[in-house]
């Protein structure tokens, strides 16, 4: 039975550990917190899951330690889904270390890892050459903890939002360059040049969050973000992420929509309604990725190099709330409506 060591004791690490433990197909160690780093990373598990933070620079030493310990590594950090987009030298160095150690490193989750890349590539499997892609994801983000919500851009006034975006402290969704690079490389379009736009969604009324906190009136309750991948002046991939802590209160429909088109002519549209849920969806993608990462060839790979992640035919069945887009009571507007 493969051993999985989980580093990061937040919602994601705990959720994946619970799924694998309930399934009974893996020996789970952890989830380990910051003060148990050595136990998490160096004890030679078949796979180490690193579910801590977003930036490559903040996880790369952990990845290298786990690789040096002979473990395959699965990382939820958005920037690790295509690390070459962030730091080519570091990505290549760790890739070589993984090859030498005979282990695999993969950055994955729901997004990046499925909606904006693996699923797009699957849909493109039935498409003619040269179609363009638009993906939009509208999601309830109220279930994320304060650190992740702060990084997305929730809970500040518009002036602070502008300052923090400029300072690189607010990122919106962090994985678009990675997803676009994964799709671009797999389709032969190369790593794209990207135009980015991130704007705040400000609430006029206070909104209560599921964990008891609230977003004040006049502060950001979400973001709308659009990235465009451009090749010789032509936009071939447009990705939009709308995340809000009370989407129903502002009339947003939760959905993942992939559209293939030529110019303005839609060729095909694939809709998932409601959208794949952020937290539970990511937990399941990661739990369902353990075996494909352990079985893969050595090196730092992307999801385009792997077979699809898949749920198991047998097992404990759904974990509570597996298909809900956060707690159904979440995101109530405390007075009036939010916009
Ligand atoms: N690819 C995807 O689809 C996907 C999906 C979901 C989440 N993510 C990303 O995965 C990360 C974890 O998500 P989450 O929802 O579990 O977040 P979370 O609930 O905030 O939990 C993160 C945990 O990791 C710890 N941590 C943070 N930075 C660390 C570091 N540098 N070293 C060691 N431990 C650290 C935190 O400890 P403290 O409380 O002490 O800071 C916390 O226990 C986030 O960055 C999130 O953006 C990616």
GROMACS .gro file of C-alpha atoms and ligand atoms in nm:
model
  387
    1UNK     CA    1   0.000   0.000   0.000
    2UNK     CA    2   0.154   0.331  -0.110
    3UNK     CA    3   0.235   0.578   0.165
    4UNK     CA    4   0.123   0.940   0.127
    5UNK     CA    5   0.265   1.212   0.350
    6UNK     CA    6   0.058   1.530   0.364
    7UNK     CA    7   0.235   1.861   0.432
    8UNK     CA    8  -0.006   2.148   0.502
    9UNK     CA    9  -0.285   2.115   0.755
   10UNK     CA   10  -0.532   2.359   0.599
   11UNK     CA   11  -0.862   2.272   0.430
   12UNK     CA   12  -0.692   2.111   0.131
   13UNK     CA   13  -0.438   1.895   0.316
   14UNK     CA   14  -0.696   1.781   0.568
   15UNK     CA   15  -0.954   1.710   0.298
   16UNK     CA   16  -0.720   1.497   0.087
   17UNK     CA   17  -0.601   1.307   0.394
   18UNK     CA   18  -0.963   1.234   0.490
   19UNK     CA   19  -1.053   1.110   0.140
   20UNK     CA   20  -0.752   0.877   0.117
   21UNK     CA   21  -0.800   0.750   0.472
   22UNK     CA   22  -1.169   0.676   0.409
   23UNK     CA   23  -1.083   0.502   0.082
   24UNK     CA   24  -0.835   0.280   0.264
   25UNK     CA   25  -0.610   0.236  -0.039
   26UNK     CA   26  -0.314   0.436   0.093
   27UNK     CA   27  -0.131   0.471   0.420
   28UNK     CA   28  -0.170   0.837   0.515
   29UNK     CA   29   0.081   1.025   0.730
   30UNK     CA   30  -0.017   1.368   0.856
   31UNK     CA   31  -0.146   1.621   0.767
   32UNK     CA   32   0.164   1.784   0.910
   33UNK     CA   33   0.194   2.152   1.006
   34UNK     CA   34   0.489   2.388   0.971
   35UNK     CA   35   0.661   2.262   1.286
   36UNK     CA   36   0.662   1.904   1.151
   37UNK     CA   37   0.829   1.987   0.818
   38UNK     CA   38   1.105   1.726   0.843
   39UNK     CA   39   0.864   1.448   0.933
   40UNK     CA   40   0.642   1.548   0.641
   41UNK     CA   41   0.909   1.577   0.374
   42UNK     CA   42   1.206   1.356   0.451
   43UNK     CA   43   1.078   1.019   0.563
   44UNK     CA   44   1.062   0.860   0.220
   45UNK     CA   45   0.689   0.835   0.160
   46UNK     CA   46   0.593   0.706  -0.185
   47UNK     CA   47   0.435   1.046  -0.242
   48UNK     CA   48   0.449   1.375  -0.054
   49UNK     CA   49   0.153   1.608  -0.102
   50UNK     CA   50   0.249   1.971  -0.044
   51UNK     CA   51  -0.071   2.171   0.017
   52UNK     CA   52   0.059   2.488   0.175
   53UNK     CA   53   0.076   2.797  -0.043
   54UNK     CA   54   0.075   2.945  -0.394
   55UNK     CA   55   0.412   3.081  -0.506
   56UNK     CA   56   0.683   2.859  -0.653
   57UNK     CA   57   0.949   3.033  -0.443
   58UNK     CA   58   0.761   2.941  -0.124
   59UNK     CA   59   0.734   2.567  -0.201
   60UNK     CA   60   1.044   2.491  -0.404
   61UNK     CA   61   1.270   2.411  -0.107
   62UNK     CA   62   1.003   2.175   0.024
   63UNK     CA   63   0.978   2.005  -0.316
   64UNK     CA   64   1.356   1.963  -0.333
   65UNK     CA   65   1.370   1.817   0.018
   66UNK     CA   66   1.101   1.562  -0.063
   67UNK     CA   67   1.272   1.472  -0.392
   68UNK     CA   68   1.604   1.430  -0.211
   69UNK     CA   69   1.424   1.194   0.027
   70UNK     CA   70   1.318   0.978  -0.267
   71UNK     CA   71   0.950   1.075  -0.272
   72UNK     CA   72   0.726   1.161  -0.564
   73UNK     CA   73   0.571   1.503  -0.507
   74UNK     CA   74   0.225   1.643  -0.576
   75UNK     CA   75   0.196   2.018  -0.516
   76UNK     CA   76  -0.117   2.232  -0.495
   77UNK     CA   77   0.075   2.560  -0.536
   78UNK     CA   78  -0.074   2.723  -0.844
   79UNK     CA   79   0.263   2.835  -0.980
   80UNK     CA   80   0.396   2.478  -0.966
   81UNK     CA   81   0.152   2.364  -1.238
   82UNK     CA   82   0.397   2.502  -1.496
   83UNK     CA   83   0.699   2.628  -1.299
   84UNK     CA   84   0.888   2.728  -1.616
   85UNK     CA   85   0.644   3.021  -1.646
   86UNK     CA   86   0.781   3.159  -1.319
   87UNK     CA   87   1.149   3.064  -1.307
   88UNK     CA   88   1.289   2.851  -1.588
   89UNK     CA   89   1.626   2.796  -1.421
   90UNK     CA   90   1.474   2.673  -1.094
   91UNK     CA   91   1.222   2.455  -1.278
   92UNK     CA   92   1.493   2.291  -1.487
   93UNK     CA   93   1.719   2.237  -1.185
   94UNK     CA   94   1.445   2.063  -0.986
   95UNK     CA   95   1.341   1.869  -1.297
   96UNK     CA   96   1.698   1.734  -1.327
   97UNK     CA   97   1.706   1.650  -0.955
   98UNK     CA   98   1.379   1.459  -0.989
   99UNK     CA   99   1.507   1.267  -1.291
  100UNK     CA  100   1.827   1.178  -1.103
  101UNK     CA  101   1.625   1.063  -0.801
  102UNK     CA  102   1.383   0.866  -1.022
  103UNK     CA  103   1.077   1.050  -0.890
  104UNK     CA  104   0.798   1.264  -1.038
  105UNK     CA  105   0.689   1.615  -0.941
  106UNK     CA  106   0.351   1.750  -1.056
  107UNK     CA  107   0.163   2.068  -0.969
  108UNK     CA  108  -0.212   2.008  -0.986
  109UNK     CA  109  -0.551   2.074  -0.838
  110UNK     CA  110  -0.885   2.179  -0.980
  111UNK     CA  111  -0.752   2.505  -1.115
  112UNK     CA  112  -0.484   2.487  -1.235
  113UNK     CA  113  -0.494   2.117  -1.299
  114UNK     CA  114  -0.836   2.052  -1.451
  115UNK     CA  115  -1.083   2.324  -1.554
  116UNK     CA  116  -0.849   2.563  -1.738
  117UNK     CA  117  -0.606   2.304  -1.877
  118UNK     CA  118  -0.664   1.925  -1.857
  119UNK     CA  119  -1.036   1.958  -1.936
  120UNK     CA  120  -0.962   2.205  -2.217
  121UNK     CA  121  -0.715   1.960  -2.371
  122UNK     CA  122  -0.968   1.678  -2.342
  123UNK     CA  123  -1.232   1.884  -2.522
  124UNK     CA  124  -0.980   1.988  -2.787
  125UNK     CA  125  -0.934   1.617  -2.854
  126UNK     CA  126  -1.254   1.626  -3.059
  127UNK     CA  127  -1.185   1.959  -3.228
  128UNK     CA  128  -1.034   2.053  -3.563
  129UNK     CA  129  -0.694   2.225  -3.572
  130UNK     CA  130  -0.673   2.596  -3.506
  131UNK     CA  131  -0.985   2.657  -3.300
  132UNK     CA  132  -0.966   2.920  -3.030
  133UNK     CA  133  -1.075   2.864  -2.670
  134UNK     CA  134  -1.271   3.066  -2.416
  135UNK     CA  135  -1.314   2.935  -2.063
  136UNK     CA  136  -1.512   3.107  -1.793
  137UNK     CA  137  -1.546   2.993  -1.435
  138UNK     CA  138  -1.787   3.153  -1.190
  139UNK     CA  139  -1.740   3.018  -0.842
  140UNK     CA  140  -1.838   3.064  -0.478
  141UNK     CA  141  -1.516   3.130  -0.287
  142UNK     CA  142  -1.672   3.177   0.057
  143UNK     CA  143  -1.533   2.846   0.185
  144UNK     CA  144  -1.168   2.950   0.156
  145UNK     CA  145  -0.975   3.050   0.465
  146UNK     CA  146  -0.860   3.406   0.534
  147UNK     CA  147  -0.514   3.365   0.379
  148UNK     CA  148  -0.643   3.238   0.044
  149UNK     CA  149  -0.930   3.490   0.037
  150UNK     CA  150  -0.687   3.771   0.110
  151UNK     CA  151  -0.460   3.659  -0.173
  152UNK     CA  152  -0.756   3.641  -0.414
  153UNK     CA  153  -0.849   3.997  -0.312
  154UNK     CA  154  -1.149   3.974  -0.077
  155UNK     CA  155  -1.209   4.204   0.219
  156UNK     CA  156  -1.034   4.530   0.131
  157UNK     CA  157  -1.145   4.872   0.010
  158UNK     CA  158  -1.089   4.961  -0.357
  159UNK     CA  159  -0.784   5.180  -0.288
  160UNK     CA  160  -0.612   4.904  -0.093
  161UNK     CA  161  -0.708   4.658  -0.369
  162UNK     CA  162  -0.530   4.872  -0.628
  163UNK     CA  163  -0.222   4.913  -0.409
  164UNK     CA  164  -0.204   4.541  -0.322
  165UNK     CA  165  -0.244   4.433  -0.687
  166UNK     CA  166   0.045   4.662  -0.779
  167UNK     CA  167   0.255   4.518  -0.497
  168UNK     CA  168   0.183   4.160  -0.603
  169UNK     CA  169   0.002   4.086  -0.276
  170UNK     CA  170  -0.341   4.038  -0.438
  171UNK     CA  171  -0.333   3.791  -0.726
  172UNK     CA  172  -0.695   3.704  -0.796
  173UNK     CA  173  -0.675   3.347  -0.919
  174UNK     CA  174  -0.305   3.274  -0.947
  175UNK     CA  175  -0.276   2.997  -1.206
  176UNK     CA  176  -0.374   3.138  -1.546
  177UNK     CA  177  -0.021   3.168  -1.692
  178UNK     CA  178   0.039   2.807  -1.589
  179UNK     CA  179  -0.284   2.670  -1.740
  180UNK     CA  180  -0.228   2.867  -2.061
  181UNK     CA  181   0.129   2.744  -2.090
  182UNK     CA  182   0.018   2.382  -2.037
  183UNK     CA  183  -0.245   2.415  -2.312
  184UNK     CA  184  -0.011   2.616  -2.536
  185UNK     CA  185   0.268   2.360  -2.517
  186UNK     CA  186   0.037   2.061  -2.567
  187UNK     CA  187  -0.126   2.217  -2.874
  188UNK     CA  188   0.198   2.337  -3.029
  189UNK     CA  189   0.111   2.704  -2.985
  190UNK     CA  190   0.394   2.748  -2.739
  191UNK     CA  191   0.408   2.942  -2.416
  192UNK     CA  192   0.186   3.243  -2.479
  193UNK     CA  193   0.231   3.609  -2.421
  194UNK     CA  194  -0.045   3.708  -2.183
  195UNK     CA  195  -0.260   4.017  -2.127
  196UNK     CA  196  -0.413   4.035  -1.779
  197UNK     CA  197  -0.699   4.226  -1.623
  198UNK     CA  198  -0.810   4.204  -1.258
  199UNK     CA  199  -1.090   4.414  -1.111
  200UNK     CA  200  -1.261   4.415  -0.772
  201UNK     CA  201  -1.627   4.333  -0.707
  202UNK     CA  202  -1.728   4.564  -0.424
  203UNK     CA  203  -2.028   4.490  -0.202
  204UNK     CA  204  -2.267   4.766  -0.097
  205UNK     CA  205  -2.385   4.560   0.202
  206UNK     CA  206  -2.205   4.356   0.464
  207UNK     CA  207  -2.181   3.983   0.386
  208UNK     CA  208  -2.151   3.711   0.651
  209UNK     CA  209  -1.900   3.433   0.576
  210UNK     CA  210  -1.947   3.069   0.678
  211UNK     CA  211  -1.665   3.084   0.934
  212UNK     CA  212  -1.827   3.373   1.121
  213UNK     CA  213  -1.622   3.653   0.968
  214UNK     CA  214  -1.780   3.910   0.741
  215UNK     CA  215  -1.701   4.136   0.449
  216UNK     CA  216  -1.783   4.499   0.527
  217UNK     CA  217  -1.993   4.723   0.304
  218UNK     CA  218  -1.770   4.906   0.059
  219UNK     CA  219  -1.510   4.629   0.060
  220UNK     CA  220  -1.431   4.367  -0.202
  221UNK     CA  221  -1.648   4.054  -0.197
  222UNK     CA  222  -1.485   3.903  -0.503
  223UNK     CA  223  -1.293   3.961  -0.822
  224UNK     CA  224  -1.344   3.941  -1.196
  225UNK     CA  225  -1.030   3.847  -1.381
  226UNK     CA  226  -0.959   3.792  -1.748
  227UNK     CA  227  -0.639   3.665  -1.906
  228UNK     CA  228  -0.579   3.650  -2.281
  229UNK     CA  229  -0.315   3.434  -2.449
  230UNK     CA  230  -0.195   3.611  -2.761
  231UNK     CA  231   0.008   3.477  -3.052
  232UNK     CA  232   0.117   3.721  -3.327
  233UNK     CA  233  -0.166   3.960  -3.238
  234UNK     CA  234  -0.430   3.685  -3.232
  235UNK     CA  235  -0.603   3.592  -2.903
  236UNK     CA  236  -0.637   3.214  -2.902
  237UNK     CA  237  -0.727   3.156  -2.536
  238UNK     CA  238  -0.942   3.382  -2.318
  239UNK     CA  239  -0.985   3.276  -1.955
  240UNK     CA  240  -1.220   3.447  -1.713
  241UNK     CA  241  -1.251   3.379  -1.342
  242UNK     CA  242  -1.529   3.534  -1.137
  243UNK     CA  243  -1.501   3.451  -0.768
  244UNK     CA  244  -1.748   3.593  -0.514
  245UNK     CA  245  -1.829   3.510  -0.152
  246UNK     CA  246  -2.206   3.545  -0.208
  247UNK     CA  247  -2.258   3.490  -0.581
  248UNK     CA  248  -2.634   3.433  -0.569
  249UNK     CA  249  -2.682   3.768  -0.398
  250UNK     CA  250  -2.549   3.945  -0.707
  251UNK     CA  251  -2.717   3.719  -0.961
  252UNK     CA  252  -2.410   3.520  -1.060
  253UNK     CA  253  -2.472   3.168  -1.192
  254UNK     CA  254  -2.209   2.915  -1.081
  255UNK     CA  255  -2.073   2.752  -1.395
  256UNK     CA  256  -1.766   2.630  -1.579
  257UNK     CA  257  -1.807   2.695  -1.952
  258UNK     CA  258  -1.560   2.593  -2.221
  259UNK     CA  259  -1.630   2.736  -2.566
  260UNK     CA  260  -1.443   2.643  -2.882
  261UNK     CA  261  -1.477   2.899  -3.157
  262UNK     CA  262  -1.338   3.046  -3.474
  263UNK     CA  263  -1.346   3.421  -3.433
  264UNK     CA  264  -1.700   3.505  -3.324
  265UNK     CA  265  -1.849   3.173  -3.440
  266UNK     CA  266  -1.895   2.928  -3.154
  267UNK     CA  267  -1.813   2.573  -3.267
  268UNK     CA  268  -1.894   2.392  -2.944
  269UNK     CA  269  -1.981   2.474  -2.586
  270UNK     CA  270  -1.939   2.255  -2.280
  271UNK     CA  271  -2.112   2.369  -1.960
  272UNK     CA  272  -2.076   2.236  -1.606
  273UNK     CA  273  -2.352   2.378  -1.388
  274UNK     CA  274  -2.304   2.436  -1.109
  275UNK     CA  275  -1.931   2.478  -1.146
  276UNK     CA  276  -1.696   2.219  -1.002
  277UNK     CA  277  -1.674   2.321  -0.636
  278UNK     CA  278  -1.346   2.487  -0.541
  279UNK     CA  279  -1.258   2.315  -0.218
  280UNK     CA  280  -1.407   1.966  -0.254
  281UNK     CA  281  -1.321   1.956  -0.624
  282UNK     CA  282  -0.956   2.032  -0.554
  283UNK     CA  283  -0.941   1.777  -0.274
  284UNK     CA  284  -1.074   1.506  -0.504
  285UNK     CA  285  -0.847   1.596  -0.797
  286UNK     CA  286  -0.547   1.566  -0.566
  287UNK     CA  287  -0.663   1.244  -0.398
  288UNK     CA  288  -0.738   1.099  -0.742
  289UNK     CA  289  -0.394   1.204  -0.869
  290UNK     CA  290  -0.177   1.014  -0.624
  291UNK     CA  291  -0.156   0.692  -0.824
  292UNK     CA  292  -0.099   0.859  -1.162
  293UNK     CA  293   0.189   1.063  -1.019
  294UNK     CA  294   0.349   0.760  -0.852
  295UNK     CA  295   0.323   0.567  -1.182
  296UNK     CA  296   0.460   0.848  -1.405
  297UNK     CA  297   0.806   0.880  -1.554
  298UNK     CA  298   1.059   1.082  -1.348
  299UNK     CA  299   1.093   1.459  -1.378
  300UNK     CA  300   0.883   1.771  -1.320
  301UNK     CA  301   0.575   1.701  -1.534
  302UNK     CA  302   0.247   1.882  -1.602
  303UNK     CA  303  -0.105   1.741  -1.613
  304UNK     CA  304  -0.070   1.725  -1.993
  305UNK     CA  305   0.189   1.450  -1.942
  306UNK     CA  306  -0.040   1.232  -1.730
  307UNK     CA  307  -0.352   1.022  -1.790
  308UNK     CA  308  -0.669   1.183  -1.648
  309UNK     CA  309  -0.730   1.175  -1.275
  310UNK     CA  310  -1.019   0.947  -1.193
  311UNK     CA  311  -1.242   0.863  -0.901
  312UNK     CA  312  -1.237   0.499  -0.795
  313UNK     CA  313  -1.515   0.257  -0.890
  314UNK     CA  314  -1.542   0.137  -0.535
  315UNK     CA  315  -1.469   0.303  -0.205
  316UNK     CA  316  -1.636   0.488   0.076
  317UNK     CA  317  -1.856   0.695  -0.155
  318UNK     CA  318  -1.902   1.069  -0.141
  319UNK     CA  319  -1.758   1.265   0.145
  320UNK     CA  320  -2.014   1.502   0.298
  321UNK     CA  321  -2.057   1.807   0.080
  322UNK     CA  322  -1.851   1.666  -0.207
  323UNK     CA  323  -2.069   1.829  -0.471
  324UNK     CA  324  -2.178   2.141  -0.290
  325UNK     CA  325  -2.054   2.483  -0.375
  326UNK     CA  326  -1.971   2.565  -0.015
  327UNK     CA  327  -2.199   2.529   0.277
  328UNK     CA  328  -2.547   2.598   0.149
  329UNK     CA  329  -2.605   2.855   0.420
  330UNK     CA  330  -2.287   3.038   0.324
  331UNK     CA  331  -2.254   3.388   0.205
  332UNK     CA  332  -2.578   3.530   0.334
  333UNK     CA  333  -2.602   3.900   0.292
  334UNK     CA  334  -2.657   4.047   0.635
  335UNK     CA  335  -2.872   4.328   0.508
  336UNK     CA  336  -3.006   4.412   0.167
  337UNK     CA  337  -2.824   4.288  -0.141
  338UNK     CA  338  -2.466   4.297  -0.246
  339UNK     CA  339  -2.342   4.388  -0.594
  340LIG     N1  340  -0.433   2.410  -0.779
  340LIG     C1  341  -0.552   2.420  -0.722
  340LIG     O1  342  -0.654   2.391  -0.784
  340LIG     C2  343  -0.566   2.462  -0.580
  340LIG     C3  344  -0.687   2.435  -0.516
  340LIG     C4  345  -0.702   2.471  -0.382
  340LIG     C5  346  -0.598   2.535  -0.316
  340LIG     N2  347  -0.483   2.563  -0.384
  340LIG     C6  348  -0.373   2.631  -0.315
  340LIG     O2  349  -0.318   2.540  -0.219
  340LIG     C7  350  -0.278   2.613  -0.104
  340LIG     C8  351  -0.343   2.553   0.021
  340LIG     O3  352  -0.482   2.572   0.012
  340LIG     P1  353  -0.577   2.566   0.140
  340LIG     O4  354  -0.713   2.601   0.094
  340LIG     O5  355  -0.554   2.439   0.214
  340LIG     O6  356  -0.519   2.686   0.229
  340LIG     P2  357  -0.533   2.705   0.386
  340LIG     O7  358  -0.663   2.649   0.436
  340LIG     O8  359  -0.500   2.848   0.411
  340LIG     O9  360  -0.419   2.611   0.447
  340LIG     C9  361  -0.284   2.627   0.417
  340LIG    C10  362  -0.203   2.558   0.527
  340LIG    O10  363  -0.065   2.556   0.489
  340LIG    C11  364   0.011   2.627   0.588
  340LIG     N3  365   0.115   2.704   0.519
  340LIG    C12  366   0.102   2.817   0.448
  340LIG     N4  367   0.220   2.853   0.394
  340LIG    C13  368   0.310   2.762   0.436
  340LIG    C14  369   0.449   2.744   0.414
  340LIG     N5  370   0.520   2.829   0.338
  340LIG     N6  371   0.510   2.636   0.470
  340LIG    C15  372   0.439   2.550   0.547
  340LIG     N7  373   0.307   2.560   0.570
  340LIG    C16  374   0.243   2.666   0.515
  340LIG    C17  375  -0.086   2.715   0.662
  340LIG    O11  376  -0.036   2.735   0.791
  340LIG     P3  377  -0.056   2.877   0.865
  340LIG    O12  378  -0.201   2.881   0.901
  340LIG    O13  379   0.039   2.867   0.979
  340LIG    O14  380  -0.019   2.984   0.763
  340LIG    C18  381  -0.213   2.630   0.661
  340LIG    O15  382  -0.212   2.534   0.764
  340LIG    C19  383  -0.319   2.759  -0.126
  340LIG    O16  384  -0.208   2.834  -0.167
  340LIG    C20  385  -0.421   2.751  -0.237
  340LIG    O17  386  -0.420   2.869  -0.316
  340LIG    C21  387  -0.464   2.527  -0.512
   0.00000   0.00000   0.00000
